[in-house]
CSV table of C-alpha atoms in Angstrom, one decimal:
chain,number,residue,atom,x,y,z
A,11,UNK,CA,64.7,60.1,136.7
A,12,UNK,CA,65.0,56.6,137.7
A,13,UNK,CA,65.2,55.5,141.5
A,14,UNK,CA,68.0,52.7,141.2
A,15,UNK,CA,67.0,50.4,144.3
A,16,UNK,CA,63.1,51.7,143.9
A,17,UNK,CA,60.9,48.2,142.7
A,18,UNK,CA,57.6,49.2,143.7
A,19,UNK,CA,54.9,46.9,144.7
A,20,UNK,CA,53.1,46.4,141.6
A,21,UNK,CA,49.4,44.4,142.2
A,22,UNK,CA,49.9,41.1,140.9
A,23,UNK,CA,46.0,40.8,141.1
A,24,UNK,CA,45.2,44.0,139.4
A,25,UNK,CA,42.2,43.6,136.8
A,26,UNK,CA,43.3,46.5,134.5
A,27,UNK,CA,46.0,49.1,134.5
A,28,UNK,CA,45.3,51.8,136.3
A,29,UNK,CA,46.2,56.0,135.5
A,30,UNK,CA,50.2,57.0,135.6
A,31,UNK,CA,51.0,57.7,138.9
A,32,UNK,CA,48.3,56.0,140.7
A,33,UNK,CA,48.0,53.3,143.4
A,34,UNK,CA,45.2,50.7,143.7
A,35,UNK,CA,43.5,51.3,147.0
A,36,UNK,CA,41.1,48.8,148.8
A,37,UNK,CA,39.7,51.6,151.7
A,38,UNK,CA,37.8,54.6,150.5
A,39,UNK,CA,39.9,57.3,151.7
A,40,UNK,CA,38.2,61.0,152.6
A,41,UNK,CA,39.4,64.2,151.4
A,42,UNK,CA,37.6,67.5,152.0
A,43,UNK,CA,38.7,71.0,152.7
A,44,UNK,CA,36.7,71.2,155.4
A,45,UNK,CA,34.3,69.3,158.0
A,46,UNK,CA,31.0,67.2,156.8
A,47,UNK,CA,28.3,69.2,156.3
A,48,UNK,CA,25.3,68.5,158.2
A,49,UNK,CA,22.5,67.4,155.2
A,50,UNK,CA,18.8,67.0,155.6
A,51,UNK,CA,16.7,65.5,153.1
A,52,UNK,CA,13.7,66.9,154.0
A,53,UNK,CA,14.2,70.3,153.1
A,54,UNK,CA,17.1,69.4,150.6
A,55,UNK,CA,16.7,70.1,146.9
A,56,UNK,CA,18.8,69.9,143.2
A,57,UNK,CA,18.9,73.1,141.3
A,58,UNK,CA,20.1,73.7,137.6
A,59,UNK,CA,20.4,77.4,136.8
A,60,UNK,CA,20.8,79.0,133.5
A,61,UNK,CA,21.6,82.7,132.7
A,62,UNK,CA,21.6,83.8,136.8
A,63,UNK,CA,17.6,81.9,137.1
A,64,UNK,CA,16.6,78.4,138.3
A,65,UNK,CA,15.0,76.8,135.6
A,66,UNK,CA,14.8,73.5,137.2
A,67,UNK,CA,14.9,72.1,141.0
A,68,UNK,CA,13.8,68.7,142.4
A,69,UNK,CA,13.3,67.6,146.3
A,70,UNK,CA,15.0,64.2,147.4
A,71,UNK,CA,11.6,62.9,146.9
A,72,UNK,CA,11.3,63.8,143.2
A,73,UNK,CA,15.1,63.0,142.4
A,74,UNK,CA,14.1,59.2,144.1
A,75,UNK,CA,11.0,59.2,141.7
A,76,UNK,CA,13.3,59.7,138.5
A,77,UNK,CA,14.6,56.6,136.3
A,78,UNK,CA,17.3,55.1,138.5
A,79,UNK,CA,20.7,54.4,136.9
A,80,UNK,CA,23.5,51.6,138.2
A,81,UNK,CA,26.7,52.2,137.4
A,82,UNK,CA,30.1,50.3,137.9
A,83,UNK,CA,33.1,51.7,137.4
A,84,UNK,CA,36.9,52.9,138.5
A,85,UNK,CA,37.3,56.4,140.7
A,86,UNK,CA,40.8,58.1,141.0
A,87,UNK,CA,41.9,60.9,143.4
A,88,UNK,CA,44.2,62.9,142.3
A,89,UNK,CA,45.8,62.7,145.8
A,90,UNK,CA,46.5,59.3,144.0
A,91,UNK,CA,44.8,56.4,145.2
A,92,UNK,CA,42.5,54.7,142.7
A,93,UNK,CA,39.6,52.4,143.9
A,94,UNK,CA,38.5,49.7,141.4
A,95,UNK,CA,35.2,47.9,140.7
A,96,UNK,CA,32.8,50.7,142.6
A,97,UNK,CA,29.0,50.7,142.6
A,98,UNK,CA,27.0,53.5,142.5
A,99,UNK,CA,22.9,53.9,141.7
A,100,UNK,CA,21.9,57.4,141.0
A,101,UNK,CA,20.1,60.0,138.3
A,102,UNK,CA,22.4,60.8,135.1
A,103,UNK,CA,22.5,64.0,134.0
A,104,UNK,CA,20.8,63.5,130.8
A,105,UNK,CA,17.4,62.2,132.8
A,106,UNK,CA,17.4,65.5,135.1
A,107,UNK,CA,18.2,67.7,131.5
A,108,UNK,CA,15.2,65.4,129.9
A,109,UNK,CA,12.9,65.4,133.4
A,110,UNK,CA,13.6,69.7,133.0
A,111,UNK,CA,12.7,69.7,129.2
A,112,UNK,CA,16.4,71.4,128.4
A,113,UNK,CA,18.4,70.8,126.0
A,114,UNK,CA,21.8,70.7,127.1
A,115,UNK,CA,23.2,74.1,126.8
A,116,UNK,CA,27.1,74.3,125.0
A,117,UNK,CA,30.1,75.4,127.0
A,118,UNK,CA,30.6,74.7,131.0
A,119,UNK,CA,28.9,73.9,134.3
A,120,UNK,CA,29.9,74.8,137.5
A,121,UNK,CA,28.9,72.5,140.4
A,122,UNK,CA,27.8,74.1,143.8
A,123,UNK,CA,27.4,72.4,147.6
A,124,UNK,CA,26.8,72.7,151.0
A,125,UNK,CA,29.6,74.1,152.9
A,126,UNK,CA,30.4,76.3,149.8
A,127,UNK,CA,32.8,73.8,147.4
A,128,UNK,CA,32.6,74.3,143.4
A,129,UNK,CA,33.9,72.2,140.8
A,130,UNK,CA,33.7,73.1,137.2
A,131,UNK,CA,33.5,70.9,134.2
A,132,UNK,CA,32.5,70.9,130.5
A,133,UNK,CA,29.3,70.0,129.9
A,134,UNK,CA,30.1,67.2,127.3
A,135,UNK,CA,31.8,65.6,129.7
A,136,UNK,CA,28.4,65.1,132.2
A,137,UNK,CA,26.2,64.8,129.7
A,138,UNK,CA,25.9,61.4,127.2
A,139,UNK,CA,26.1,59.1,130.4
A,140,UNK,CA,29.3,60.4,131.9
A,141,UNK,CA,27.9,62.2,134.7
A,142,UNK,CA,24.9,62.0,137.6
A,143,UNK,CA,23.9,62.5,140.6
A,144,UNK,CA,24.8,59.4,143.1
A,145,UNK,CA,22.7,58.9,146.9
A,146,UNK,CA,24.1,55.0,146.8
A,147,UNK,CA,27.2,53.4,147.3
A,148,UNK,CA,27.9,49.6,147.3
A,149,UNK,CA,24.2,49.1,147.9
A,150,UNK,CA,24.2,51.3,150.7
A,151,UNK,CA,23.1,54.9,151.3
A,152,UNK,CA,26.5,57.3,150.4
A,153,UNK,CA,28.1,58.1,153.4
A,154,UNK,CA,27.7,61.9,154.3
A,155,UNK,CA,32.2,61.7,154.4
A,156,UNK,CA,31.3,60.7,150.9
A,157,UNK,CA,29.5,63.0,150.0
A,158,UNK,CA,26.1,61.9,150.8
A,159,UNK,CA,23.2,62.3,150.8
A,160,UNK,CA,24.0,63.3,146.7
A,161,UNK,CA,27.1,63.7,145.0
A,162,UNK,CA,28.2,64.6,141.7
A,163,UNK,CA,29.7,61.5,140.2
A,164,UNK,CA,32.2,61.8,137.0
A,165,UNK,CA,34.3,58.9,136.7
A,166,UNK,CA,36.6,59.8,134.0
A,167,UNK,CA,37.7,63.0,135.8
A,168,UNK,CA,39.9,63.0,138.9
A,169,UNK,CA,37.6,63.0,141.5
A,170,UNK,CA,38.0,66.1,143.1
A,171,UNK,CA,35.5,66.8,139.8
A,172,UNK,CA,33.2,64.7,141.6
A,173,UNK,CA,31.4,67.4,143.9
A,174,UNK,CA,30.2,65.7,147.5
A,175,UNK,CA,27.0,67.2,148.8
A,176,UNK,CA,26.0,68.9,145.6
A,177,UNK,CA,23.2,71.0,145.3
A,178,UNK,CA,23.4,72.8,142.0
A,179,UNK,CA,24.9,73.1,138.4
A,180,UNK,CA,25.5,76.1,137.0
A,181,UNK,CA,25.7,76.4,132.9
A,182,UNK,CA,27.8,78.8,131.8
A,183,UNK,CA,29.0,80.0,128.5
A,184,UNK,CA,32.6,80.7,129.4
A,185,UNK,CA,34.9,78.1,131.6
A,186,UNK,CA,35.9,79.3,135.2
A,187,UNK,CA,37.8,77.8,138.0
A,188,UNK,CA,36.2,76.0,140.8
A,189,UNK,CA,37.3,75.8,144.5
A,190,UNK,CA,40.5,73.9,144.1
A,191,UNK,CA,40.9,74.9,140.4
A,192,UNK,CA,41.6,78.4,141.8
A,193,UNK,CA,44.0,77.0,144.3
A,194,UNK,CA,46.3,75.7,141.3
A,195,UNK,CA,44.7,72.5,140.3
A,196,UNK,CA,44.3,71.4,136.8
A,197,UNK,CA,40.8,72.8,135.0
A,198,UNK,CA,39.9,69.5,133.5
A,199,UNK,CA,41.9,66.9,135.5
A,200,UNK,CA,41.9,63.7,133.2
A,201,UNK,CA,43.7,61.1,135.4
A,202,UNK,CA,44.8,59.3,132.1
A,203,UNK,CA,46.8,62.2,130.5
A,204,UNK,CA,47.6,63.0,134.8
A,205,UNK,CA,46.6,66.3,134.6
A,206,UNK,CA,46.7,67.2,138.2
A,207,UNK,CA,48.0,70.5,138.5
A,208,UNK,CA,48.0,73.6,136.2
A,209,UNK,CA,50.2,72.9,134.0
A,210,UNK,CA,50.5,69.6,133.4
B,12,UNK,CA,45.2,82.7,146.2
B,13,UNK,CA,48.5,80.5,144.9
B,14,UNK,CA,48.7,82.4,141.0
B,15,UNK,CA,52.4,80.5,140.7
B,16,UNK,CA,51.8,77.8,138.1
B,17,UNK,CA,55.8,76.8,138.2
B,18,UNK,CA,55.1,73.0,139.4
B,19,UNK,CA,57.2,71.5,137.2
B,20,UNK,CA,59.5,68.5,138.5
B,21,UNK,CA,62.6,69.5,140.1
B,22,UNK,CA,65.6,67.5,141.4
B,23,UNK,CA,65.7,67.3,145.0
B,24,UNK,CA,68.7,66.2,147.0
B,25,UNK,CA,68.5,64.5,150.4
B,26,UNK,CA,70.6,66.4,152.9
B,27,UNK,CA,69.7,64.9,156.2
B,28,UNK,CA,67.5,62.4,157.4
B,29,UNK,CA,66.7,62.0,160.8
B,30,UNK,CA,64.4,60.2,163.3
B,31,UNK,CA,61.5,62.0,164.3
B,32,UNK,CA,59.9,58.7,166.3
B,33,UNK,CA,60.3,55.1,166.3
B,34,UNK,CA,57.7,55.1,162.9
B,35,UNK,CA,58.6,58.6,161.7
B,36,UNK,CA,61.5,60.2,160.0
B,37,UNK,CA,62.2,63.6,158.6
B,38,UNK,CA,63.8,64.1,155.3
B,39,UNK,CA,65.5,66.9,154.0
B,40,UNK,CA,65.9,68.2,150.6
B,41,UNK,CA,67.7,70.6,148.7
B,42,UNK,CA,66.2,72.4,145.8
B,43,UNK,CA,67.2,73.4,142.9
B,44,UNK,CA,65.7,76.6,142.7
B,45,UNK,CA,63.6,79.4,144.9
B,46,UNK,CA,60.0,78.2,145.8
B,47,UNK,CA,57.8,80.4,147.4
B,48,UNK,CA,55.8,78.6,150.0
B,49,UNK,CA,53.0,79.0,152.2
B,50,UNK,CA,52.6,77.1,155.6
B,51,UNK,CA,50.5,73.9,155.4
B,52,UNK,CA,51.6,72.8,151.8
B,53,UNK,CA,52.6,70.0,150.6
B,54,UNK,CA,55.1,68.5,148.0
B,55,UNK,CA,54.8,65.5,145.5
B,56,UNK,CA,57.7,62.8,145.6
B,57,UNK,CA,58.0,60.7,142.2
B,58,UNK,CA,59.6,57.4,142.2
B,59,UNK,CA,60.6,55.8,139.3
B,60,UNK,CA,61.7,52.2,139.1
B,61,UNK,CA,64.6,50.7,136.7
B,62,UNK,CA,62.0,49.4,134.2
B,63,UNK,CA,59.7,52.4,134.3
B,64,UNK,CA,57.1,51.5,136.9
B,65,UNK,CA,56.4,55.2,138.6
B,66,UNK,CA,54.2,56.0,142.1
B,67,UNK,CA,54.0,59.0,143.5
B,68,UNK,CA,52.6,60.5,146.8
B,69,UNK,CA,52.2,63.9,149.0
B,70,UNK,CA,54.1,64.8,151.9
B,71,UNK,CA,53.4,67.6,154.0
B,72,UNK,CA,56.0,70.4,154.2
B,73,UNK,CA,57.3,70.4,158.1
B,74,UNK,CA,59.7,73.4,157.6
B,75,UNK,CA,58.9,77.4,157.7
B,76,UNK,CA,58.1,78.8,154.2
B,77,UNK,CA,61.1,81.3,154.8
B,78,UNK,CA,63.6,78.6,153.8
B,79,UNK,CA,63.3,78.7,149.8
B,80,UNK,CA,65.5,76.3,148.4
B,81,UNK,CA,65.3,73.6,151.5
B,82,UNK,CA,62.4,71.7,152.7
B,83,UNK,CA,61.7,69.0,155.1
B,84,UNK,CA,59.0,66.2,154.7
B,85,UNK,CA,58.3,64.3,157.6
B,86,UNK,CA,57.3,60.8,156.4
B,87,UNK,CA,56.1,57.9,157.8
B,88,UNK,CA,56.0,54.3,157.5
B,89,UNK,CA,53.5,52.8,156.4
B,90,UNK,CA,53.0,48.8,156.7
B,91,UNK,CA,53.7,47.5,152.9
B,92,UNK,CA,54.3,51.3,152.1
B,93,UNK,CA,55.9,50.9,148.7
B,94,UNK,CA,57.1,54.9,149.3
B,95,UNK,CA,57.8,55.1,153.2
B,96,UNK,CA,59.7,51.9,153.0
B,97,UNK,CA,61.7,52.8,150.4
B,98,UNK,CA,62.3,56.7,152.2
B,99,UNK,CA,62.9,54.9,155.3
B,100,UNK,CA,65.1,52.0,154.1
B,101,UNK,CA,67.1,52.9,150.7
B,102,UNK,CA,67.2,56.6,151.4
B,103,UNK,CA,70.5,58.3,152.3
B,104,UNK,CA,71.7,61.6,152.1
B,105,UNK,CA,73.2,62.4,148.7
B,106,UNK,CA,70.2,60.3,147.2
B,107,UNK,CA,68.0,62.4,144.2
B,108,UNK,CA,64.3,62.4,144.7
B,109,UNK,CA,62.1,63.9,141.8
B,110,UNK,CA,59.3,66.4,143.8
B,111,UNK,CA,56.8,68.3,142.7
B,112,UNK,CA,55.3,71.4,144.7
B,113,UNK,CA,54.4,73.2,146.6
B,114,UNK,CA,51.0,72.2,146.2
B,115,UNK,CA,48.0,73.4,148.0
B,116,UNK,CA,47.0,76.8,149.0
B,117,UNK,CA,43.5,76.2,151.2
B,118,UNK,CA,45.0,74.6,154.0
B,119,UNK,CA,47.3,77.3,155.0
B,120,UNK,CA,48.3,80.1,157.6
B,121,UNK,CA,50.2,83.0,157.0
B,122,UNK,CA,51.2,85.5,159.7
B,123,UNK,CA,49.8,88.2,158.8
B,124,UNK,CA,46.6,86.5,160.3
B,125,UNK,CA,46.3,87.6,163.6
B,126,UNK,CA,43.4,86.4,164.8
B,127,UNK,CA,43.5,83.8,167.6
B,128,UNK,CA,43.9,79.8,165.7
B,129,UNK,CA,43.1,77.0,167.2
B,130,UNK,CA,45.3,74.1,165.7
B,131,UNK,CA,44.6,70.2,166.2
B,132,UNK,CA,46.5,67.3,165.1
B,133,UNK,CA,45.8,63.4,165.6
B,134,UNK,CA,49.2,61.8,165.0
B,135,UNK,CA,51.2,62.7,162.0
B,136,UNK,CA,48.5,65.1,161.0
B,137,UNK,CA,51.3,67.5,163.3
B,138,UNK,CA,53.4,68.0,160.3
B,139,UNK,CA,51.5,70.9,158.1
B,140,UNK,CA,51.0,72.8,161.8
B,141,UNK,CA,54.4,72.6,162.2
B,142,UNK,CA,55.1,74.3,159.4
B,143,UNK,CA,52.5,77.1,160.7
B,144,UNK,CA,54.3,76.8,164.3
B,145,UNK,CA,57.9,77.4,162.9
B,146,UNK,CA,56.7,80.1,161.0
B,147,UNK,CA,54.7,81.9,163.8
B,148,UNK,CA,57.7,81.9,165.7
B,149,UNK,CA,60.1,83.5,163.1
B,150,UNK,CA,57.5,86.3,162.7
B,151,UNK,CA,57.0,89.7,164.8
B,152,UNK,CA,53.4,89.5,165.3
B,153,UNK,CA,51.9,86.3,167.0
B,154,UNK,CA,48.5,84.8,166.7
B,155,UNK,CA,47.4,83.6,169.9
B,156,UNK,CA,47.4,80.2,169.0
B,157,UNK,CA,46.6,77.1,171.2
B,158,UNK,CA,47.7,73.5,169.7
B,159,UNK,CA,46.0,70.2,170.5
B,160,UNK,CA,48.0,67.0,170.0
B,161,UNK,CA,46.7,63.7,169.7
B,162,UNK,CA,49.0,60.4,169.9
B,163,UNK,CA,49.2,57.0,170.7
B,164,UNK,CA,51.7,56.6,172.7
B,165,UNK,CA,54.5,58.9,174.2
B,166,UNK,CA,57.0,57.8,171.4
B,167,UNK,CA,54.7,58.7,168.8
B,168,UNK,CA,54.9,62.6,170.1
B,169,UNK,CA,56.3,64.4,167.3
B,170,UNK,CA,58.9,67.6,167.1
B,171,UNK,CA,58.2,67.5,170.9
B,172,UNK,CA,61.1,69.2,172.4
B,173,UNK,CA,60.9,72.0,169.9
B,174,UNK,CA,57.3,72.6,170.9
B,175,UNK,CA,57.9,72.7,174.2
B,176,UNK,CA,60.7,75.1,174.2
B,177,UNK,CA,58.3,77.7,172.0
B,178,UNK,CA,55.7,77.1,174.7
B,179,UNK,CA,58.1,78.1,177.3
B,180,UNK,CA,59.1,80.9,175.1
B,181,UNK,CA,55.6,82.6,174.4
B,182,UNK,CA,52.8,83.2,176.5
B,183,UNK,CA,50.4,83.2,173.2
B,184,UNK,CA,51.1,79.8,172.4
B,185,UNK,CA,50.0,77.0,175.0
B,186,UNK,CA,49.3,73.1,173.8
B,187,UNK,CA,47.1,70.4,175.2
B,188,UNK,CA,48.7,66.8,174.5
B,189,UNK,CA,46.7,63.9,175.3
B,190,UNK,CA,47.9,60.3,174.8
B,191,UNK,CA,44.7,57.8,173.6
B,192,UNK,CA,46.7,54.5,174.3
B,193,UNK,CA,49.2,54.0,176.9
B,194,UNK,CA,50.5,56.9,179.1
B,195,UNK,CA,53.9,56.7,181.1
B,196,UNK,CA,53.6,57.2,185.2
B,197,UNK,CA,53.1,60.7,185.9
B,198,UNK,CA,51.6,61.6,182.6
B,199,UNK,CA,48.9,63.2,183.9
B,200,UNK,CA,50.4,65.2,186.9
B,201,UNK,CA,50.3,68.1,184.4
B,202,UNK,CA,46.9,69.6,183.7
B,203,UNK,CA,48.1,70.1,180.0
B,204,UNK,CA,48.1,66.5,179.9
B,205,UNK,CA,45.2,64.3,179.0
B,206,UNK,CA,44.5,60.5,178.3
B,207,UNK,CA,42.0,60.2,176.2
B,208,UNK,CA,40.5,60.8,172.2
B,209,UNK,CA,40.4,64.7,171.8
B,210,UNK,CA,36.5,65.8,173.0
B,211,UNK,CA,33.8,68.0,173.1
B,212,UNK,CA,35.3,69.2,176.7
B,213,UNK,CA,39.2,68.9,175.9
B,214,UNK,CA,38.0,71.4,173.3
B,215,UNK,CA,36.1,73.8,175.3
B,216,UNK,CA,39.1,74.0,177.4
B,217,UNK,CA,41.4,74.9,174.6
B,218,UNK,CA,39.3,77.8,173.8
B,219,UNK,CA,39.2,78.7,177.3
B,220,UNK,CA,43.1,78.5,177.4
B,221,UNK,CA,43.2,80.8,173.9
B,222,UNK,CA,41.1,82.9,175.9
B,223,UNK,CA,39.1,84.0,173.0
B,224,UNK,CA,37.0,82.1,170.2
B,225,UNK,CA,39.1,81.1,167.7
B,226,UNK,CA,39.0,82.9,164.1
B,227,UNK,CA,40.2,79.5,162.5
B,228,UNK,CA,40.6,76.3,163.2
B,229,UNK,CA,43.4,74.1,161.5
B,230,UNK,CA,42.2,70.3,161.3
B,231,UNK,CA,44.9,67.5,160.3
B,232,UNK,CA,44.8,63.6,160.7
B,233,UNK,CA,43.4,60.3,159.7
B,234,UNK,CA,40.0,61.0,158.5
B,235,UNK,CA,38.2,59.3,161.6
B,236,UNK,CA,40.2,61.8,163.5
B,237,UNK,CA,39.3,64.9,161.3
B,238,UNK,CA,35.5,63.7,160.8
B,239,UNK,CA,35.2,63.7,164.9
B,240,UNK,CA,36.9,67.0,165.3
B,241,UNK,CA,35.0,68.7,162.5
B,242,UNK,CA,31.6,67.9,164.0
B,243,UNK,CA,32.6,69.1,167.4
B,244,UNK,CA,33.4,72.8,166.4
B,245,UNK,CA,30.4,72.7,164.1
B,246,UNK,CA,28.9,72.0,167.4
B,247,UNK,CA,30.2,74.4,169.2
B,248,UNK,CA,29.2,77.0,166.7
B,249,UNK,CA,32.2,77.4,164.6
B,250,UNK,CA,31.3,78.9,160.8
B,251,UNK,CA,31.9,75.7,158.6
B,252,UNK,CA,34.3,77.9,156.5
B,253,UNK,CA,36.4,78.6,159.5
B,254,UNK,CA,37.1,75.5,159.8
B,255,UNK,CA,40.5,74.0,157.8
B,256,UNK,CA,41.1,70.2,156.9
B,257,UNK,CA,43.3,67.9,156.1
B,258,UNK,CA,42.9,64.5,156.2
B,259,UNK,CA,45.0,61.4,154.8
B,260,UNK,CA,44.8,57.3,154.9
B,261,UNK,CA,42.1,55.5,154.1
């Protein structure tokens, strides 16, 4: 339905298009259900469980010592605001898999945190460079509003997909909704096909 | 648990539109069908220029969920806001506004929670408690339920009146308003007043006026706002899942 007197302000300096519905934001806004959890890296640690066991963990030590990855790249909330040309350092998911000696498994992964959030996504999609584990933004440490000291990081999701303060990934064989999933948000949530809600 | 997938676009039309405060208006819509709601949702509005350009963004539902086919967004504007300026300049009633909703179903209260809630906004962060206020009120069992407001200015006070009157009206519901920039004279002659951002103390003393610990607590505002408030009841010893956000601008 078109808006007869609606003209928008389109970016005249925008690099690239961005996803259908989206606006190009400069700020990093915040959006969490609840408050920041407090994170300490001393005693925090990375799990990957299979099958109900742990068959891999590392400290924030050991996740420092793995082969470091830079990544630069476009991040979109599905609250819609999209932030161009962001840098993030981190572990991929395909170096912790290779660190752990697993192949990775078929099927889905649920992603777990402090303060109780899960997200859940495919494992195709975090695997082959898609997804890691980021502690750095812009050169700086991630911001615990972030999501620091780790988050998930999957840039071709919405971002909700994009755990803050995760701790663990889950395989599992059969999909099954995360935190907001359950509350009537899209299971995959590709910003390009705007899949934001259940049914679109 | 929201199980209603129906979020497909609907025609809205703009019944009423009226000033909440000198940066704030309230719109109303009409629906074209039922919508079961929940207090503390939100809708999507879609615009859609002549040559196809669309933007869309989420307002928070300011009405009680008992009205079905009628909602009210409270929406305002933002400097260089492509949406609030066009809502707050082009908008009339009669107009047709594509919406989406309700969306959202973690940020919510329902009455059938008793339990005592502590509810804080920072400016326009109001609307979604609103929503929980107005629907308190219509129900027969009430939540002890103290709200804290945080504004700039006096003029920046939302749904005031209306809040006042309920607080008159109830003796579970009592509010705490506290002005950060400039008060009028005599602002603080009340000891419900306050002039300063909403602390460690000004919170102690709202769960002194609830009388009980809270069971909940409701968080909505700019994300400075929510960040502060959030650490303070994890400091005083609130369960981190017992505490609710919302947070919006960047």
């Amino acid at each position: 339905m078109i808006n007869n007197r609606f003209f928008g302000k389109r970016r005249p300096d925008a690099p690239r298009p961005i996803p259908p519905g989206q606006y190009q934001e400069d700020g990093f806004p915040v959006l969490s259900a609840g408050p920041t959890p407090k994170v300490d890296t001393a005693t925090w640690e990375f799990t990957i469980d299979i099958k109900g066991s742990t068959v891999a963990s590392w400290s924030w030590d050991a996740l420092n010592a793995l082969p470091q990855t830079d990544i630069h790249t476009d991040i979109h909330c599905v609250t819609k605001w999209s932030k161009l040309d962001t840098d993030w350092c981190g572990v991929t998911i395909d170096t912790l898999l290779k660190d752990a000696g697993i192949d990775p498994p078929a099927g889905f992964a649920m992603a777990g945190c402090d303060g109780g959030y899960t997200t859940n996504i495919p494992v195709a999609d975090i695997v082959d460079g898609k997804g890691m584990l980021v502690h750095t933004f812009d050169g700086q440490p991630l911001a615990p509003e972030h999501g620091g000291p780790v988050r998930l990081l999957i840039p071709h999701l919405y971002l909700w997909k994009s755990a803050k303060w995760v701790r663990n990934l889950r395989f599992m064989d059969q999909d099954a909704p995360g935190f907001w999933e359950g509350y009537g948000y899209h299971m995959y949530g590709d910003p390009w096909r705007e899949q934001r809600y259940s049914n679109d | 648990m929201s199980t209603d997938t129906s979020l497909d676009w609907q025609i809205a039309t703009v019944t009423s539109v009226h000033d909440e405060s000198p940066r704030v208006k309230s719109f109303r819509f009409d629906l074209p069908k039922e919508n079961y709601l929940s207090a503390g949702q939100y809708f999507d509005v879609r615009l859609t220029a002549p040559d196809g350009y669309q933007t869309r963004r989420s307002y928070s539902i300011t009405s009680s969920p008992e009205s079905r086919k009628s909602i009210e967004l409270a929406i305002e504007l933002i400097a260089g806001g492509e949406v609030s300026s066009y809502f707050h300049e082009v908008v009339q009633p009669g107009d047709k506004i594509e919406v989406q909703g309700p969306i959202g179903g973690y940020f919510t209260w329902d009455p059938s929670q008793t339990e005592p809630i502590l509810l804080i906004a920072g400016g326009t962060g109001i609307a979604p408690l609103v929503s929980m206020l107005r629907h308190r009120q219509s129900s027969p069992t009430k939540a002890p339920t103290v709200l804290m407001v945080s504004a700039r200015t006096e003029p920046d006070l939302l749904f005031r009146k209306e809040l006042q009157l309920m607080e008159e009206e109830d003796l579970n519901f009592d509010s705490i308003v506290t002005l950060t920039r400039k008060m009028p004279k005599n602002w603080l002659i009340e000891n419900v007043r306050e002039n300063r951002r909403i602390d460690l103390k000004m919170i102690e003393t709202a769960i002194n006026r609830l009388g009980e610990s809270p069971s909940s607590a409701y968080v909505c505002g700019g994300t400075g706002f929510v960040e502060s408030i959030g650490n303070h009841l994890l400091e005083i010893g609130m369960a981190y899942t017992d505490i609710l956000t919302e947070r919006f601008g960047p």
